[in-house]
mmCIF file of C-alpha atoms in Angstrom:
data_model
loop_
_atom_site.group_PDB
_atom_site.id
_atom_site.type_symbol
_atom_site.label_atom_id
_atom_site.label_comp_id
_atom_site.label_asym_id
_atom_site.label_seq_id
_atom_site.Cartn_x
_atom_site.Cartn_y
_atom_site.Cartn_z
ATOM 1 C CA UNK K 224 41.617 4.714 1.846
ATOM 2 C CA UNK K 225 43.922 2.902 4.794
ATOM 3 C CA UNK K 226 47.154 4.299 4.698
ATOM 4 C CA UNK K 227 49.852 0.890 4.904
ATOM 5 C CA UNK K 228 52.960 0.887 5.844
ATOM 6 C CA UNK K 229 55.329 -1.899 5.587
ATOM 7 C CA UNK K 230 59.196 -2.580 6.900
ATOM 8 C CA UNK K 231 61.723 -3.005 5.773
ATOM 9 C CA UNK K 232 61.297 -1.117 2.282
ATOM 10 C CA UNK K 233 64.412 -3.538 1.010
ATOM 11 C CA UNK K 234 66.698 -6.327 2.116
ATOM 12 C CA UNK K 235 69.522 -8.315 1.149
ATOM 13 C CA UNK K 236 70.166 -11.298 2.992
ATOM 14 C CA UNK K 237 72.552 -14.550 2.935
ATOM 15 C CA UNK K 238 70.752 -17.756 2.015
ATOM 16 C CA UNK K 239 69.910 -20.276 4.538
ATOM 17 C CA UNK K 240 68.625 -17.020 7.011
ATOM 18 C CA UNK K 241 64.751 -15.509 7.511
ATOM 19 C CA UNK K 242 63.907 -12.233 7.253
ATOM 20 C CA UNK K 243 59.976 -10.762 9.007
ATOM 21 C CA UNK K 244 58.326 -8.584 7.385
ATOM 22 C CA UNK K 245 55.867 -6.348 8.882
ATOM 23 C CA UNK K 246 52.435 -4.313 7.297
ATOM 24 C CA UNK K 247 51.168 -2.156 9.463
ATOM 25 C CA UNK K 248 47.686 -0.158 8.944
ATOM 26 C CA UNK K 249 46.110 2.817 10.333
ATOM 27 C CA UNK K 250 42.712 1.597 10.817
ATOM 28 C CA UNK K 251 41.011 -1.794 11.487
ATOM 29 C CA UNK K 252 40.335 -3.865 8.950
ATOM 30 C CA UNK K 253 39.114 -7.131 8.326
ATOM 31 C CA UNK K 254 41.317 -8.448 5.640
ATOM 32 C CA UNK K 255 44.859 -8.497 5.064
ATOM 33 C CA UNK K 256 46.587 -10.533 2.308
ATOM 34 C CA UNK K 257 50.308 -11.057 1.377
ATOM 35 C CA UNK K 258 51.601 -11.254 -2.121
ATOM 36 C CA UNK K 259 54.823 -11.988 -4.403
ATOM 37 C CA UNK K 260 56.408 -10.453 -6.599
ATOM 38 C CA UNK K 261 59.064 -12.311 -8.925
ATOM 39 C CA UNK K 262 61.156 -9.853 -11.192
ATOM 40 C CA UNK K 263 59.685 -9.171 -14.398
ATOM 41 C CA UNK K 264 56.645 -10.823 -13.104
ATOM 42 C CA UNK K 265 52.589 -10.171 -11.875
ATOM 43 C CA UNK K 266 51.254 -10.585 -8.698
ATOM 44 C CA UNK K 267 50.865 -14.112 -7.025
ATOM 45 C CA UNK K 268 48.754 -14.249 -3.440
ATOM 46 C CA UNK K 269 50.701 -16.316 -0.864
ATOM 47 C CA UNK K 270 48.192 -16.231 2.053
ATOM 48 C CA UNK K 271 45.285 -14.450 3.212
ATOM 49 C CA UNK K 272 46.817 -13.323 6.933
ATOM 50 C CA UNK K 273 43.370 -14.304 8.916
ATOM 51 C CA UNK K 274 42.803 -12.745 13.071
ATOM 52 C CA UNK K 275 42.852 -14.347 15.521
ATOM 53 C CA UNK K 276 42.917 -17.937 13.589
ATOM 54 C CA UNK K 277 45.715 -18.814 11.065
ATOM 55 C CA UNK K 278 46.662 -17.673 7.763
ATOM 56 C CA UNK K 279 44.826 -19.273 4.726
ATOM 57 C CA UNK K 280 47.864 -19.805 2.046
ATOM 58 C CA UNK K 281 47.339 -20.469 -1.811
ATOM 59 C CA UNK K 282 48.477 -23.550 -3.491
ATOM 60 C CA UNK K 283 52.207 -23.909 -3.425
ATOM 61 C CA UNK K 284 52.834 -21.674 -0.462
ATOM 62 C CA UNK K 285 53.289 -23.826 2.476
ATOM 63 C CA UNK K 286 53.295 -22.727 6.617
ATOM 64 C CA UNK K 287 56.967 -24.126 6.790
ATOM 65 C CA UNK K 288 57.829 -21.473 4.237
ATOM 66 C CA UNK K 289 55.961 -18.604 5.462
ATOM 67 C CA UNK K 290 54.789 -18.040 8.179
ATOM 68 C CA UNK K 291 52.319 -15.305 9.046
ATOM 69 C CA UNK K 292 51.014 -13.794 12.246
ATOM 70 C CA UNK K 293 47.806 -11.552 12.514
ATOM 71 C CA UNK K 294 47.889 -10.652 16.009
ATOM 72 C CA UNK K 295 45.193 -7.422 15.643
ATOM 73 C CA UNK K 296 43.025 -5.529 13.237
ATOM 74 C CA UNK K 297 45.992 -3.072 12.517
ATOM 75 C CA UNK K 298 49.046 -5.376 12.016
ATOM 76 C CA UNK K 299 50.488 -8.479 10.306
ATOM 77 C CA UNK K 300 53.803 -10.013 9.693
ATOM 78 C CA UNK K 301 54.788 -12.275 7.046
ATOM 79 C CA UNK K 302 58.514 -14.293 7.496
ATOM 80 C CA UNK K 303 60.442 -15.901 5.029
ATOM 81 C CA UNK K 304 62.114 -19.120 6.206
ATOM 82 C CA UNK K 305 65.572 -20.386 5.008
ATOM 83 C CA UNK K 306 65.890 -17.995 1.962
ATOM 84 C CA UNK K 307 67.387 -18.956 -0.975
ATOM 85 C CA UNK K 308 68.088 -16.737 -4.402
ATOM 86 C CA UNK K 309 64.244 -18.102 -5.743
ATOM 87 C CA UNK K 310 63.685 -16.214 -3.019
ATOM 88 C CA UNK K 311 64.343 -12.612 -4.117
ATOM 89 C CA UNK K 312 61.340 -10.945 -4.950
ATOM 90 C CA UNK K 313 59.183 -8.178 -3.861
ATOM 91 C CA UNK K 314 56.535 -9.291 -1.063
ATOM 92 C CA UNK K 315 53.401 -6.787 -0.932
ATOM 93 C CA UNK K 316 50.917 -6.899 1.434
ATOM 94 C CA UNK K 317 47.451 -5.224 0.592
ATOM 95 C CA UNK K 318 44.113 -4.628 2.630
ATOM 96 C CA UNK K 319 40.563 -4.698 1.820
ATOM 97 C CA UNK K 320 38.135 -2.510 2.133
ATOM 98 C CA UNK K 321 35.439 -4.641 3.077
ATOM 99 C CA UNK K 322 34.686 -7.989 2.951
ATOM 100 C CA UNK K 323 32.944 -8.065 -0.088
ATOM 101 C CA UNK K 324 34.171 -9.908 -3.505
ATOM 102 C CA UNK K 325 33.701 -6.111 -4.761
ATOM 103 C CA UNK K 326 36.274 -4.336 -2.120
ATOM 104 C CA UNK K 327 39.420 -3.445 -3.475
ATOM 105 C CA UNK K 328 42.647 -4.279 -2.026
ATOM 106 C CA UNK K 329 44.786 -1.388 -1.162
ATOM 107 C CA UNK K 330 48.762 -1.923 -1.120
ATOM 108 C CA UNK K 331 52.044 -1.100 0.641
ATOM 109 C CA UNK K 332 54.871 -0.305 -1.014
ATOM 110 C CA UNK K 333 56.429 -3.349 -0.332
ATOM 111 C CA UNK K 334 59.343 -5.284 0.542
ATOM 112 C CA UNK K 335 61.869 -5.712 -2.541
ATOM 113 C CA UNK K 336 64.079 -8.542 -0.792
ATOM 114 C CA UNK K 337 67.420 -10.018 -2.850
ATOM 115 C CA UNK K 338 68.822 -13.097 -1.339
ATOM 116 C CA UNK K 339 72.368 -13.881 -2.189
ATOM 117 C CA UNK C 18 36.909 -19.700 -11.788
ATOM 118 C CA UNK C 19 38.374 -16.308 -12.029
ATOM 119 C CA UNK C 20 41.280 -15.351 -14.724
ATOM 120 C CA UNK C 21 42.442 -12.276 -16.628
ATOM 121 C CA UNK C 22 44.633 -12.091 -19.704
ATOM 122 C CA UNK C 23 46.055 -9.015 -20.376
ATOM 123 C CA UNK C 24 46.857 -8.956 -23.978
ATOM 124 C CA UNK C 25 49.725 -6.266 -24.932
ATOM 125 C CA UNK C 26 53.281 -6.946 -22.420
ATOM 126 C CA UNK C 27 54.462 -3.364 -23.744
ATOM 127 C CA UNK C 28 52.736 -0.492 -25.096
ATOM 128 C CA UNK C 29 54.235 2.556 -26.285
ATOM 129 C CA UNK C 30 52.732 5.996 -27.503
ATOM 130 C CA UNK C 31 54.042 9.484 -27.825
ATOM 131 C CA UNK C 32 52.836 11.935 -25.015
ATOM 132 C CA UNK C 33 49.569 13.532 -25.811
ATOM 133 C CA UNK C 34 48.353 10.743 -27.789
ATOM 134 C CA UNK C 35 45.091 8.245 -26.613
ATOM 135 C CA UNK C 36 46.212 5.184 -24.443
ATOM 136 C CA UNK C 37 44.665 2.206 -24.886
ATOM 137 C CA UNK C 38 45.724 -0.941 -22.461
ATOM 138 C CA UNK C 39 43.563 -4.442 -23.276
ATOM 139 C CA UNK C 40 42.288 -6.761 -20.319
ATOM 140 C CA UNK C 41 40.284 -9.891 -21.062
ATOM 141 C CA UNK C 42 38.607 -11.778 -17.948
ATOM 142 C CA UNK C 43 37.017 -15.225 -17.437
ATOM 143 C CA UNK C 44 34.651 -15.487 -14.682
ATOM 144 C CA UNK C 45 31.413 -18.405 -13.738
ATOM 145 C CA UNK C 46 30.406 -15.538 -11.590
ATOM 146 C CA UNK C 47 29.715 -11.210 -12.277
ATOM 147 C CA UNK C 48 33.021 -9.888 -11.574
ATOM 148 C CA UNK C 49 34.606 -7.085 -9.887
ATOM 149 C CA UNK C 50 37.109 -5.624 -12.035
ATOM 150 C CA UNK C 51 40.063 -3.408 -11.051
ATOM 151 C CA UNK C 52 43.111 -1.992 -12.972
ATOM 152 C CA UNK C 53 45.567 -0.454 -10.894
ATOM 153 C CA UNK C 54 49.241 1.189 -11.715
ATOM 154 C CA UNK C 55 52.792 0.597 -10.169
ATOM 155 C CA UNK C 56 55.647 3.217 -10.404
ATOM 156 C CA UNK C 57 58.981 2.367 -9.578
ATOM 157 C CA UNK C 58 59.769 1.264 -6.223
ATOM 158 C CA UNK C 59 56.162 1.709 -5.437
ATOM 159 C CA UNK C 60 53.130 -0.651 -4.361
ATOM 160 C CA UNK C 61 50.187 -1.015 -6.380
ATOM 161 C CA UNK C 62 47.817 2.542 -6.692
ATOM 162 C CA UNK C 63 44.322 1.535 -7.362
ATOM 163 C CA UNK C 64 43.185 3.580 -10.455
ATOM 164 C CA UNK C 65 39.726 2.368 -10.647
ATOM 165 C CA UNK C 66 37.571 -0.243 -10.228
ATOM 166 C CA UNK C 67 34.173 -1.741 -11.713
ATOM 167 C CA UNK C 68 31.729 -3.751 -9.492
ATOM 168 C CA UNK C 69 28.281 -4.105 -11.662
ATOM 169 C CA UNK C 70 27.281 -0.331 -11.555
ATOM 170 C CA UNK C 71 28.124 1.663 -14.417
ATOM 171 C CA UNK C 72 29.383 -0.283 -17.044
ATOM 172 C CA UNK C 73 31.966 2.985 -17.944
ATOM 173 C CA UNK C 74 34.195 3.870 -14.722
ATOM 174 C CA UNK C 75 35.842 6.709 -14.190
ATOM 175 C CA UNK C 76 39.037 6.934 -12.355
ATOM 176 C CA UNK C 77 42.395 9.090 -11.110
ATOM 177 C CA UNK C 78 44.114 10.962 -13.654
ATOM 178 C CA UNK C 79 42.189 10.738 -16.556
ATOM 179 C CA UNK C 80 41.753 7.408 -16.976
ATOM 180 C CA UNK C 81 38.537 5.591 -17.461
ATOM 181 C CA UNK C 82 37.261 1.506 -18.438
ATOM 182 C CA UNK C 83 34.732 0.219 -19.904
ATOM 183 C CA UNK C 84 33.228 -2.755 -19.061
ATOM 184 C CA UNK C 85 31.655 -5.092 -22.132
ATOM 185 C CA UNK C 86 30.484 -8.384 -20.836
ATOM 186 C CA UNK C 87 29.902 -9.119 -24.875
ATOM 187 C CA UNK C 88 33.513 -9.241 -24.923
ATOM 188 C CA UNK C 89 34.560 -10.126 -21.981
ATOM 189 C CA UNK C 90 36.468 -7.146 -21.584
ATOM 190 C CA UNK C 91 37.467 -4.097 -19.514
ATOM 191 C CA UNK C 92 40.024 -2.286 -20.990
ATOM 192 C CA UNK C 93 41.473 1.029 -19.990
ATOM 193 C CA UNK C 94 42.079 3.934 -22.103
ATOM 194 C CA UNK C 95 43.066 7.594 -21.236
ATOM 195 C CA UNK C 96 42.437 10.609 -23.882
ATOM 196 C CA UNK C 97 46.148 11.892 -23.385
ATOM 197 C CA UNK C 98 49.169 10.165 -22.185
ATOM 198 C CA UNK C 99 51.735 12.171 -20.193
ATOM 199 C CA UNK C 100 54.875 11.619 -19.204
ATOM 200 C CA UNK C 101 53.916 10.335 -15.711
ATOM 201 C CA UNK C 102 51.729 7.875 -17.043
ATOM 202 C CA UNK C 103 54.772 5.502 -17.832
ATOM 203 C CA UNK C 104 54.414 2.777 -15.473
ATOM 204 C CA UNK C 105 53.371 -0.754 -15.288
ATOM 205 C CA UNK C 106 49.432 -1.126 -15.249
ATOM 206 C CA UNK C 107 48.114 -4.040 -13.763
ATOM 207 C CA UNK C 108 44.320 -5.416 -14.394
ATOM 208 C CA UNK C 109 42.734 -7.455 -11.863
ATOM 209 C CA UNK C 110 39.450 -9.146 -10.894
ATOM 210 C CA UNK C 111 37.847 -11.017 -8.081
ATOM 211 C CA UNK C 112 34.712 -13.591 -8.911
ATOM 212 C CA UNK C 113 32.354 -14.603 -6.318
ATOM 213 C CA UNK C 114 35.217 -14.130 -3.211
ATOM 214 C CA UNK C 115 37.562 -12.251 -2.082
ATOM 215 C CA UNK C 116 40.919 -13.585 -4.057
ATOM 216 C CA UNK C 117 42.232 -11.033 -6.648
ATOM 217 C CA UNK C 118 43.625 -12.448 -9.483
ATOM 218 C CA UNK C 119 46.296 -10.772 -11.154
ATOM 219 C CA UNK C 120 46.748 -10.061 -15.385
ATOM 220 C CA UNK C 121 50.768 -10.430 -16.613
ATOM 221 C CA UNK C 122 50.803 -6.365 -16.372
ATOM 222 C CA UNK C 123 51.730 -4.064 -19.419
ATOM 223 C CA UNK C 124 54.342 -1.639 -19.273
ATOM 224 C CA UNK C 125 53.506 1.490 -20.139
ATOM 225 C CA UNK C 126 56.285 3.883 -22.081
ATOM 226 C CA UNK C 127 55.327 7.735 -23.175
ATOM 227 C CA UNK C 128 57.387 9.046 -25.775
ATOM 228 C CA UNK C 129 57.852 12.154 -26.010
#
């Protein structure tokens, strides 16, 4: 399976600042996907990071908010605008094997970010 | 629409005892069905998944699931726990696209 790496591995920031995350992958693939992770808490999908066109973001995740950029087959970034302490969580991204609704989504080991 | 429950937040059991971790779904179309397992400080390792072959998948490290569309169920058991099972095992599903949908996770303790 794709090997993913992702940068940095943790953060801590000052509110009102952004912070880019980047997922890197050592082969093409098709999709990429960003996710949150709130302490204590499951998995939530913030966008589907789309290339070549923009990101496709899940209800309550806005543009503003996060911005994503997909500029290859190998690489996405995911930002996170004008943190606050909600903000502190761990952000994953994960690939796909295919695009099938039967691919599984590999993962990074992901970003654990603490805003204070 | 695409949901899974997983029933138990915490499970405990003593090491070399059967694990058994419970994972509901709700799905208008045939699911794929994943579970996968997060260590500390770690991403999420897929363990295995089930996508309308066999309805009992094997996986890494022992563990297998069975899938029981009677029950709506696919939960994932291991004969033996060991130590470096303890973890927190996630159970996930897609229906009909590519969105994975997420259970609550249960955490996973080994006694020993």
């Amino acid at each position: 399976s794709a090997v993913i790496s992702q940068k940095p591995s943790r953060d801590i920031c000052q509110r009102g600042t952004s912070l880019t995350i980047q997922c890197q992958v050592d082969s093409q693939v098709t999709m990429m996907f960003w996710y949150r992770q709130q302490p204590g808490q499951s998995l939530t999908l913030i966008a589907t990071a789309n290339q070549g066109s923009e990101a496709t973001y899940e209800s309550g995740f806005v543009i503003d908010k996060f911005p994503i950029s997909r500029p290859n087959l190998t690489f996405s970034t995911l930002t996170v605008s004008n943190m606050s302490p909600e903000d502190s969580s761990i952000y994953l991204c994960s690939v796909a094997e295919g695009t099938g609704s039967h691919q599984p989504q590999h993962f990074g080991d992901g970003t654990r970010l603490s805003i204070l | 629409a695409q949901s899974v429950t997983q029933l138990d937040s915490h499970v405990s059991v003593s090491e070399g005892t059967p694990v058994l971790l419970r994972c509901n779904y709700s799905s208008s179309y045939s699911p794929s069905l994943f579970w996968y397992v997060q260590h500390p400080n770690k991403g999420l390792q897929l363990l295995l998944k089930y996508t309308s072959a066999a309805t009992l998948v094997k996986g890494i490290n022992g563990f297998e699931a069975e899938f029981k569309k009677s029950e709506t169920s696919f939960h994932l058991t291991k004969p033996s726990a060991h130590m470096s099972d303890a973890a927190e095992y996630f159970c996930g599903g897609t229906g009909g696209g590519n969105k994975l949908t997420f259970g609550t996770g249960t955490q996973l303790k080994v006694e020993l």
